[in-house]
Coordinates of C-alpha atoms in Angstrom, one line a residue:
M1 CA -2.9 -33.5 37.9
A2 CA 0.5 -33.5 36.1
A3 CA 1.8 -30.2 34.8
E4 CA 1.8 -29.7 31.0
P5 CA 5.4 -30.3 29.7
V6 CA 7.2 -27.2 28.7
T7 CA 7.7 -28.6 25.2
D8 CA 4.0 -28.9 24.7
R9 CA 3.4 -25.3 25.8
W10 CA 5.9 -23.8 23.4
I11 CA 5.0 -26.0 20.4
D12 CA 1.3 -25.0 20.9
A13 CA 2.3 -21.4 21.0
L14 CA 3.8 -21.5 17.5
P15 CA 1.8 -19.8 14.7
Q16 CA 2.9 -22.5 12.3
A17 CA 1.2 -25.8 12.1
V18 CA 3.6 -28.6 13.3
L19 CA 3.2 -32.3 12.8
L20 CA 5.6 -34.9 14.1
T21 CA 5.8 -38.5 12.9
Q22 CA 7.5 -41.7 13.8
G23 CA 7.5 -44.7 11.4
G24 CA 4.9 -43.1 9.1
Q25 CA 2.5 -42.4 12.0
V26 CA 1.6 -39.1 13.6
T27 CA 3.0 -38.7 17.2
R28 CA 2.2 -35.0 17.8
V29 CA 0.3 -32.1 16.3
N30 CA 0.3 -28.6 17.8
A31 CA -2.7 -26.3 18.2
A32 CA -2.2 -24.6 14.8
A33 CA -2.1 -28.0 13.1
S34 CA -5.3 -29.1 14.9
R35 CA -7.0 -26.0 13.5
L36 CA -5.6 -26.5 10.0
W37 CA -6.5 -30.2 9.6
G38 CA -9.5 -30.2 12.0
L39 CA -8.2 -33.0 14.3
S40 CA -7.3 -32.8 18.0
Q41 CA -4.0 -34.1 19.3
D42 CA -5.8 -37.2 20.7
R43 CA -7.5 -38.0 17.4
A44 CA -4.4 -37.4 15.3
Q45 CA -2.0 -39.4 17.4
G46 CA -1.2 -42.8 16.1
R47 CA -2.9 -42.3 12.7
P48 CA -1.1 -42.7 9.3
V49 CA 0.2 -39.4 8.0
L50 CA -2.1 -39.4 5.0
E51 CA -5.3 -39.7 7.2
V52 CA -4.3 -36.5 8.9
V53 CA -2.9 -34.3 6.1
R54 CA -5.2 -35.8 3.4
R55 CA -2.8 -34.9 0.6
H56 CA -0.4 -37.3 -1.1
T57 CA 1.8 -34.3 -1.8
L58 CA 2.4 -33.7 1.9
E59 CA 2.9 -37.4 2.6
T60 CA 5.6 -37.6 -0.1
L61 CA 7.2 -34.4 1.2
L62 CA 7.5 -35.9 4.7
E63 CA 9.0 -39.1 3.2
R64 CA 11.6 -37.2 1.2
G65 CA 12.1 -33.9 3.1
G66 CA 12.3 -30.5 1.4
E67 CA 10.1 -27.5 0.9
L68 CA 7.1 -26.6 -1.3
E69 CA 4.2 -24.2 -1.5
L70 CA 0.6 -25.3 -1.9
E71 CA -2.5 -23.4 -2.9
V72 CA -5.4 -24.6 -0.7
S73 CA -8.8 -23.0 -0.7
G74 CA -7.4 -19.6 -1.8
R75 CA -4.6 -19.7 0.7
T76 CA -0.8 -20.1 0.1
L77 CA 0.9 -22.5 2.4
R78 CA 4.6 -22.9 2.7
C79 CA 5.4 -26.5 3.8
Q80 CA 8.8 -27.7 5.1
A81 CA 9.6 -31.3 6.0
T82 CA 12.7 -32.8 7.6
R83 CA 13.6 -36.4 8.3
D84 CA 15.9 -38.1 10.8
G85 CA 15.8 -41.8 10.3
S86 CA 12.2 -43.0 10.9
S87 CA 11.3 -39.6 12.6
G88 CA 9.9 -36.7 10.6
A89 CA 8.5 -33.2 11.1
L90 CA 6.2 -31.2 8.9
I91 CA 5.9 -27.4 9.4
V92 CA 3.2 -25.5 7.5
E93 CA 3.0 -21.7 7.5
D94 CA 0.2 -19.6 5.9
V95 CA 2.1 -17.0 3.8
T96 CA -0.9 -15.7 1.8
D97 CA -0.7 -12.1 3.1
H98 CA 3.1 -12.1 2.6
R99 CA 2.8 -13.3 -1.0
R100 CA 0.0 -10.7 -1.7
R101 CA 2.2 -7.9 -0.3
E102 CA 5.1 -9.1 -2.4
A103 CA 3.0 -9.1 -5.5
E104 CA 1.7 -5.6 -4.8
L105 CA 5.2 -4.3 -4.2
R106 CA 6.5 -5.8 -7.5
E107 CA 3.5 -4.4 -9.3
A108 CA 3.9 -0.9 -7.8
T109 CA 7.6 -0.9 -8.4
A110 CA 7.3 -1.9 -12.0
V111 CA 4.7 0.8 -12.7
L112 CA 6.7 3.5 -11.0
S113 CA 10.0 2.6 -12.5
H114 CA 8.3 2.8 -16.0
E115 CA 7.0 6.2 -15.0
F116 CA 10.5 7.5 -14.4
R117 CA 11.3 7.3 -18.1
T118 CA 9.3 10.4 -19.1
P119 CA 10.9 13.0 -16.7
V120 CA 14.3 11.5 -17.3
A121 CA 13.9 11.9 -21.0
A122 CA 12.6 15.4 -20.6
L123 CA 15.5 16.4 -18.4
R124 CA 18.0 15.0 -20.9
G125 CA 16.4 17.2 -23.6
V126 CA 16.5 20.3 -21.4
L127 CA 20.2 19.8 -20.6
E128 CA 21.1 19.1 -24.2
A129 CA 19.3 22.3 -25.2
L130 CA 21.1 24.4 -22.6
E131 CA 24.5 23.4 -24.1
Y132 CA 23.8 25.9 -26.9
D133 CA 23.8 29.7 -26.8
M134 CA 20.2 31.1 -26.8
P135 CA 18.4 34.2 -25.6
R136 CA 18.1 34.5 -21.9
D137 CA 14.3 34.3 -21.8
L138 CA 14.4 31.0 -23.8
S139 CA 17.1 29.5 -21.6
Q140 CA 15.1 30.5 -18.5
N141 CA 12.1 28.7 -20.0
F142 CA 14.2 25.5 -20.4
V143 CA 15.4 25.9 -16.8
R144 CA 11.8 26.1 -15.6
Q145 CA 10.9 23.0 -17.5
G146 CA 13.9 21.2 -16.0
L147 CA 12.9 22.2 -12.5
Q148 CA 9.3 21.0 -13.1
E149 CA 10.6 17.6 -14.3
T150 CA 12.9 17.5 -11.2
E151 CA 9.9 18.1 -9.0
R152 CA 8.1 15.3 -10.8
L153 CA 11.0 12.9 -10.2
A154 CA 11.1 13.9 -6.5
R155 CA 7.3 13.0 -6.3
L156 CA 7.9 9.7 -8.0
V157 CA 10.7 8.9 -5.5
E158 CA 8.3 9.7 -2.7
D159 CA 5.7 7.4 -4.2
L160 CA 8.2 4.6 -4.5
A161 CA 9.2 5.1 -0.8
V162 CA 5.7 4.6 0.5
G163 CA 5.7 1.7 3.0
F164 CA 9.4 1.8 3.5
R165 CA 9.9 5.1 5.3
P166 CA 9.4 4.9 9.0
T167 CA 6.4 6.9 10.2
R168 CA 7.4 10.2 11.9
A169 CA 4.0 11.1 13.3
R170 CA 3.5 14.3 15.3
T171 CA 0.6 16.6 16.2
L172 CA 0.1 19.4 13.8
P173 CA -2.7 21.7 12.6
L174 CA -4.2 20.8 9.2
S175 CA -3.6 24.4 8.1
E176 CA 0.2 23.7 8.1
A177 CA -0.3 20.8 5.6
F178 CA -2.7 22.9 3.6
A179 CA -0.3 25.8 3.3
R180 CA 2.6 23.5 2.2
A181 CA 0.3 21.9 -0.4
E182 CA -0.9 25.2 -1.8
R183 CA 2.6 26.5 -2.0
L184 CA 3.9 23.5 -3.9
L185 CA 0.9 23.6 -6.3
S186 CA 0.9 27.3 -6.9
A187 CA 2.4 27.0 -10.4
E188 CA -0.1 24.4 -11.4
L189 CA -3.0 26.4 -10.0
T190 CA -1.9 29.4 -11.9
A191 CA -1.4 27.5 -15.1
R192 CA -4.9 26.1 -14.8
R193 CA -6.5 29.4 -13.7
A194 CA -7.8 27.7 -10.6
A195 CA -8.0 28.5 -6.9
V196 CA -8.3 26.2 -3.9
T197 CA -10.0 27.0 -0.6
F198 CA -9.5 25.0 2.6
G199 CA -12.0 24.2 5.4
Q200 CA -11.9 24.5 9.1
D201 CA -8.6 23.9 10.9
F202 CA -8.1 20.9 13.2
L203 CA -5.3 19.4 15.2
V204 CA -4.4 16.0 13.8
R205 CA -1.8 13.3 14.5
A206 CA 0.1 12.2 11.3
D207 CA 3.4 12.1 9.5
P208 CA 3.5 15.6 7.9
D209 CA 5.3 14.4 4.8
K210 CA 2.8 11.6 4.2
L211 CA -0.1 13.8 4.9
L212 CA 1.3 16.3 2.3
Q213 CA 1.7 13.5 -0.2
V214 CA -2.0 12.5 0.2
L215 CA -3.2 16.1 -0.3
L216 CA -1.0 16.7 -3.3
N217 CA -2.2 13.6 -5.0
L218 CA -5.9 14.4 -4.4
V219 CA -5.7 18.1 -5.3
E220 CA -3.6 17.3 -8.5
N221 CA -6.3 14.8 -9.5
A222 CA -9.0 17.4 -9.0
L223 CA -7.1 19.8 -11.1
K224 CA -6.6 17.3 -13.9
Y225 CA -10.1 15.9 -14.0
G226 CA -12.3 18.8 -12.9
P227 CA -13.4 21.6 -15.3
A228 CA -10.7 24.1 -16.1
G229 CA -10.7 27.3 -14.1
Q230 CA -13.3 26.0 -11.6
P231 CA -12.4 26.7 -7.9
L232 CA -11.5 23.6 -5.8
Q233 CA -12.7 22.9 -2.3
V234 CA -10.9 21.0 0.4
L235 CA -13.5 20.5 3.2
T236 CA -12.9 19.3 6.7
A237 CA -15.3 17.8 9.3
E238 CA -15.0 16.2 12.7
R239 CA -16.2 12.6 12.9
G240 CA -15.9 11.5 16.5
T241 CA -12.2 11.2 17.3
W242 CA -11.4 11.3 13.5
I243 CA -11.1 14.3 11.1
E244 CA -12.5 13.8 7.6
V245 CA -10.9 15.7 4.7
S246 CA -12.7 15.9 1.4
V247 CA -11.3 17.2 -1.9
L248 CA -14.2 18.2 -4.3
D249 CA -14.1 18.7 -8.0
G250 CA -16.9 19.3 -10.6
G251 CA -15.9 16.5 -12.9
P252 CA -18.4 14.0 -14.4
P253 CA -19.8 11.2 -12.2
I254 CA -17.6 8.2 -11.8
A255 CA -19.4 4.8 -12.2
D256 CA -17.0 2.7 -10.1
T257 CA -15.1 4.8 -7.6
E258 CA -13.8 1.8 -5.6
S259 CA -11.8 0.4 -8.5
L260 CA -9.9 3.7 -8.8
F261 CA -8.0 2.9 -5.6
G262 CA -6.4 -0.2 -7.2
A263 CA -2.8 -0.3 -8.4
H264 CA -2.2 1.2 -11.9
T265 CA -5.9 2.0 -12.3
R266 CA -7.0 5.2 -14.0
G267 CA -10.4 6.8 -14.4
P268 CA -12.4 6.7 -17.7
S269 CA -11.7 10.3 -18.4
A270 CA -7.9 10.1 -17.8
T271 CA -5.8 11.3 -20.7
G272 CA -2.1 11.3 -21.4
Q273 CA 0.4 9.2 -19.6
G274 CA 0.2 8.4 -16.0
S275 CA 1.1 5.6 -13.6
G276 CA -2.4 5.2 -12.2
M277 CA -0.8 4.8 -8.8
G278 CA -1.9 8.1 -7.1
L279 CA -5.1 6.8 -5.3
Y280 CA -3.5 3.4 -4.6
I281 CA -0.7 5.3 -2.8
V282 CA -3.2 7.6 -1.0
R283 CA -5.1 4.6 0.4
S284 CA -1.9 2.9 1.4
I285 CA -0.7 5.9 3.4
V286 CA -4.1 6.5 5.0
H287 CA -4.5 2.9 6.0
G288 CA -1.1 3.1 7.5
W289 CA -2.3 5.6 10.2
G290 CA -5.6 3.6 10.7
G291 CA -7.8 5.8 8.6
Q292 CA -10.1 5.2 5.6
A293 CA -9.9 6.6 2.0
W294 CA -12.8 6.5 -0.5
A295 CA -14.6 8.5 -3.2
E296 CA -18.3 9.4 -3.5
R297 CA -20.6 11.7 -5.4
Q298 CA -21.8 14.7 -3.4
G299 CA -24.4 16.7 -5.3
S300 CA -22.8 17.7 -8.6
Q301 CA -19.3 17.1 -7.4
N302 CA -16.9 14.2 -7.0
A303 CA -15.5 14.0 -3.4
F304 CA -12.3 12.1 -2.6
C305 CA -12.2 11.7 1.1
F306 CA -9.9 10.4 3.8
T307 CA -9.8 10.3 7.6
L308 CA -6.9 10.8 10.0
P309 CA -6.7 10.9 13.8
G310 CA -7.8 14.1 15.5
V311 CA -6.4 15.3 18.9
G312 CA -9.0 17.8 19.9
G313 CA -10.2 21.1 18.5
L314 CA -8.1 24.2 18.0

C-alpha cells in the first residue's frame, strides 16, 4: 500500500477548509472542507465547484479571487480565494468566536471609556477648588474627595485591563485576599455603617490581583444594593477540588440573575450612574481560571458566588 503523500497529510491537518480547483472543477478538498460541505475527497473530486460549495457567492469569489465574510447558519466564515491561470484555491475559516470576542471587547471598552468621564470631571473640580485659599479642614475634605476619585479611576483601569494582563497565579490563603479587600473597602464600610465577616480560610491557586478585583466588585455590589447598615457575609466552602466563595446581602429577590452577568447590565434596583460591567468582569476573570460565577437566592438573601481552584486545606 502506497504511503500517503506528505502534502495530503499537512493539508488535512489544517483547521481551515481548503478547496483546490482546476478549470472550474474540484481537484482536492481537505478534511476540514469535507466536514464543512459534507462531501468526501472522492465524492468532491471532479465535480463543478458550485455542486460542492452550493453558493454562487463562493463560485464567483473563486473566479475573481479576493476575500469576503459570510454568515451561514449563525456562523461567520472568512473566505479567501486565489487564482493562477486555470487553477484556483478557496480557503474558508470559521471566525465566529473571534468576531464575538472582538464585539465584546469593543462593547466593554466603549462602556468603560464612558465611565471615565465622571471621576475625571470630579478630579478637575477638586483641583480647581484647591487653587483657592480655604480653611484647612475644607481643603482636606477636597483632598479626600480627590483621592476617592483617583481610587475609582484606578479600579476602572483595572477593569479595562481584564483579559490583557498575563495571569500571575500563585498559591495563597483566602484570608490574604479577604484582608486586602477589607482594608480597601474600610472607608466605604464606615460610610455605610456596615461590617463584613469572612468564612473559613482555604489555600487557593489564583492571581491575587484578579481575585481581589472579584471580591471588591461583589462586596461593593452587596453594599450598594443590600439594606444600609446590615452586616455582610462572605462564606466559603469546599466543593471537591474547588473552593466556593459566596457574598451574601439582604437585598430584594432578583428575578433574572443570569442576565446580570452580561456586559453593561444593571439590576432593577440600581440607581445613579454605573457601567453595569462589574459582574461581567467578575465572570470573565473567574472563567479565566476555569471556575464558575453565578447568583442565586439563599433564604432571605441574595448570594453572588464563584469558584476557584483549591490546593488542600490549611
